[in-house]
Amino acid sequence: AQRVTQPEKLLSVFKGAPVELKCNYSYSGSPELFWYVQYSRQRLQLLLRHISRESIKGFTADLNKGETSFHLKKPFAQEEDSAMYYCALSGNNNDMRFGAGTRLTVKP
Amino acid sequence: DVKVTQSSRYLVKRTGEKVFLECVQDMDHENMFWYRQDPGLGLRLIYFSYDVKMKEKGDIPEGYSVSREKKERFSLILESASTNQTSMYLCASADRRNTEAFFGQGTRLTVV
């Protein structure tokens, strides 16, 4: 069965510090991995997907198939990055599953 | 502007009632999803559909059913609401490849 694990429920860093949100997955095929973000009082929205290999709002994520990880990183956190972050996995049968989420707080 | 619309923002129902949550998308998406969102548990997949009249169970389908009679509409049904179904319910839609999921605003259901 496919599973997405985000080990940290809460993460707090100071403005300007690096941030890394961890995501591990289990899947027997070739999954597509995503990061979604939910800002306060807004809808859940896509932040980035591994297949695009792009940087959005300074965030990057690298798919490591050997470690089955897809950690989200940003070298210098900003206060506006404070939000709930969800790692998600899409499998071969059209489903999409999410992790438990990590609440990131960036302190001034 | 893409849109996924859930019929109610807040809903209060009594235990034992049959509850319908409606979701409509205007993007001609093949895939539609229902999740419940609970603190500490994240988004848990209840059901999803990849085509009209097609449905697949997610991880927590017990106590729920779904209906997809038209491509744009995906309904979640609580056959007999219970207090442990009090939660935030999120609907989402995506193209066939799940390139990007678009979410509704959520329905906060309280069962009393």
XYZ file of C-alpha atoms in Angstrom:
220
model
C 0.000 0.000 0.000
C 1.238 3.468 -0.706
C 1.972 5.731 2.184
C 3.302 9.222 2.752
C 5.030 10.044 6.025
C 5.819 13.501 7.302
C 7.600 12.944 10.606
C 7.387 16.513 11.896
C 3.999 17.926 12.812
C 5.473 21.280 13.795
C 8.587 23.100 12.614
C 9.696 26.512 13.785
C 12.621 28.511 12.375
C 13.777 32.111 12.425
C 13.536 34.365 9.405
C 16.567 33.921 7.177
C 17.368 30.437 8.461
C 17.340 27.376 6.204
C 14.329 25.134 6.392
C 13.793 21.493 5.465
C 10.450 19.715 5.642
C 10.802 15.971 5.507
C 8.721 13.576 3.455
C 9.183 9.837 3.037
C 7.031 7.575 0.951
C 6.404 3.925 0.281
C 5.215 2.809 -3.128
C 5.973 -0.231 -5.241
C 5.977 1.547 -8.596
C 7.135 4.903 -9.938
C 5.156 7.556 -8.105
C 4.719 11.209 -8.788
C 5.454 13.350 -5.755
C 4.114 16.777 -4.917
C 4.204 19.419 -2.228
C 0.997 21.298 -1.476
C 0.670 24.313 0.803
C -2.230 25.810 2.736
C -1.842 29.388 3.904
C -4.097 30.718 6.624
C -7.724 30.930 5.452
C -6.816 29.858 1.922
C -7.412 26.737 -0.108
C -4.870 24.011 -0.423
C -2.749 24.664 -3.494
C 0.100 23.090 -5.378
C 3.564 24.325 -4.470
C 5.696 22.109 -6.673
C 5.929 18.668 -8.262
C 9.031 16.559 -8.673
C 8.547 15.978 -12.382
C 8.864 19.707 -13.108
C 12.164 20.061 -11.262
C 11.377 23.713 -10.674
C 11.862 26.144 -7.816
C 8.757 27.890 -6.546
C 8.980 30.770 -4.043
C 12.562 29.674 -3.406
C 11.537 26.121 -2.479
C 13.038 23.044 -4.086
C 12.510 19.337 -3.579
C 14.561 16.436 -4.872
C 13.187 12.967 -5.311
C 15.574 10.423 -3.814
C 14.395 7.018 -4.932
C 17.067 5.210 -2.951
C 15.924 6.758 0.318
C 12.282 7.070 -0.851
C 12.295 10.696 0.211
C 11.087 13.988 -1.209
C 12.210 16.619 1.270
C 11.265 20.272 0.734
C 14.012 22.841 1.212
C 14.486 26.572 1.235
C 17.812 28.239 2.027
C 16.396 31.402 3.624
C 12.941 31.211 5.204
C 10.597 34.208 5.074
C 7.737 35.042 7.435
C 5.258 34.616 4.579
C 6.323 30.972 4.302
C 4.439 30.225 7.510
C 1.773 27.713 6.483
C 0.743 24.077 6.533
C 2.718 21.924 4.088
C 1.559 18.571 2.761
C 3.542 16.030 0.813
C 1.460 14.034 -1.686
C 1.896 10.964 -3.856
C 0.031 10.013 -7.005
C 0.128 6.379 -8.052
C -0.694 4.471 -11.208
C -4.406 4.112 -10.487
C -5.311 7.821 -10.483
C -5.345 8.139 -6.703
C -3.617 10.860 -4.708
C -2.628 10.475 -1.082
C -1.323 13.027 1.354
C 0.801 12.994 4.474
C -0.229 14.293 7.872
C 1.250 17.703 7.164
C 3.870 19.918 8.794
C 2.996 23.310 10.203
C 5.865 25.661 9.505
C 6.220 28.800 11.565
C 8.822 31.379 10.581
C 9.581 33.728 13.449
C 10.765 37.317 12.893
C -10.152 31.179 -13.052
C -10.460 27.506 -12.233
C -13.100 26.549 -9.767
C -13.983 23.716 -7.467
C -17.072 24.589 -5.510
C -18.441 22.797 -2.490
C -22.090 23.358 -1.787
C -21.785 24.337 1.881
C -19.111 26.041 3.943
C -20.575 24.988 7.294
C -23.067 22.252 8.066
C -24.591 21.007 11.330
C -26.430 17.693 11.262
C -27.912 15.345 13.821
C -26.694 11.836 14.516
C -28.387 9.349 12.207
C -29.208 11.852 9.471
C -28.300 11.185 5.861
C -25.949 13.928 4.715
C -25.070 14.980 1.186
C -21.939 16.984 0.386
C -21.783 18.262 -3.156
C -18.770 19.240 -5.220
C -18.747 20.755 -8.693
C -15.747 21.521 -10.920
C -15.687 23.481 -14.151
C -12.352 22.299 -15.545
C -13.555 19.151 -17.341
C -11.321 17.089 -15.046
C -11.506 13.324 -15.124
C -10.383 12.720 -11.526
C -12.251 13.856 -8.445
C -11.487 13.180 -4.795
C -13.034 13.444 -1.350
C -10.823 13.838 1.717
C -11.372 14.564 5.338
C -8.909 16.848 7.058
C -8.279 16.402 10.763
C -5.544 17.985 12.924
C -2.569 15.693 13.250
C -3.937 13.265 10.668
C -3.657 15.405 7.551
C -5.803 14.636 4.522
C -7.203 11.143 4.418
C -8.650 9.846 1.179
C -12.255 8.688 1.472
C -13.172 7.962 -2.156
C -12.052 9.003 -5.582
C -13.447 8.767 -9.091
C -11.604 8.679 -12.400
C -14.652 8.800 -14.658
C -18.410 9.168 -14.650
C -20.065 6.388 -12.629
C -16.636 5.043 -11.615
C -15.532 5.115 -7.982
C -12.724 3.684 -5.937
C -12.403 3.349 -2.187
C -9.711 5.309 -0.470
C -8.283 4.633 2.964
C -11.340 5.401 5.110
C -14.506 4.617 3.102
C -16.499 3.133 5.994
C -19.686 5.072 6.646
C -19.460 6.953 3.347
C -20.584 6.472 -0.211
C -20.185 8.570 -3.343
C -21.987 9.318 -6.559
C -20.688 10.611 -9.867
C -23.514 10.774 -12.375
C -22.010 13.692 -14.317
C -18.389 14.480 -15.013
C -18.451 17.808 -13.215
C -20.188 16.669 -10.028
C -18.969 14.355 -7.264
C -21.157 13.836 -4.217
C -20.183 12.434 -0.844
C -22.928 10.768 1.165
C -22.895 10.006 4.854
C -25.493 7.260 5.102
C -26.113 7.719 8.828
C -24.076 10.538 10.299
C -22.176 9.870 13.489
C -20.281 12.206 15.803
C -16.942 10.746 14.726
C -17.628 12.075 11.242
C -17.380 15.635 12.506
C -14.560 17.022 10.377
C -13.484 19.299 7.550
C -14.276 17.710 4.184
C -12.285 18.687 1.122
C -13.131 17.983 -2.488
C -10.518 18.147 -5.227
C -10.325 17.590 -8.956
C -7.439 16.923 -11.336
C -6.802 15.917 -14.916
C -6.264 12.288 -15.850
C -2.581 12.436 -14.899
C -3.114 14.317 -11.633
C -0.874 17.061 -12.942
C -2.287 19.426 -10.321
C -5.160 18.957 -7.887
C -7.500 21.914 -7.365
C -9.326 22.070 -4.079
C -12.666 23.372 -2.943
C -13.000 25.695 0.008
C -13.982 22.864 2.318
C -17.119 21.973 4.248
C -16.886 21.960 8.010
C -19.387 19.356 9.132
C -20.485 19.074 12.738
C -22.572 16.086 13.769
C -24.389 16.545 17.067
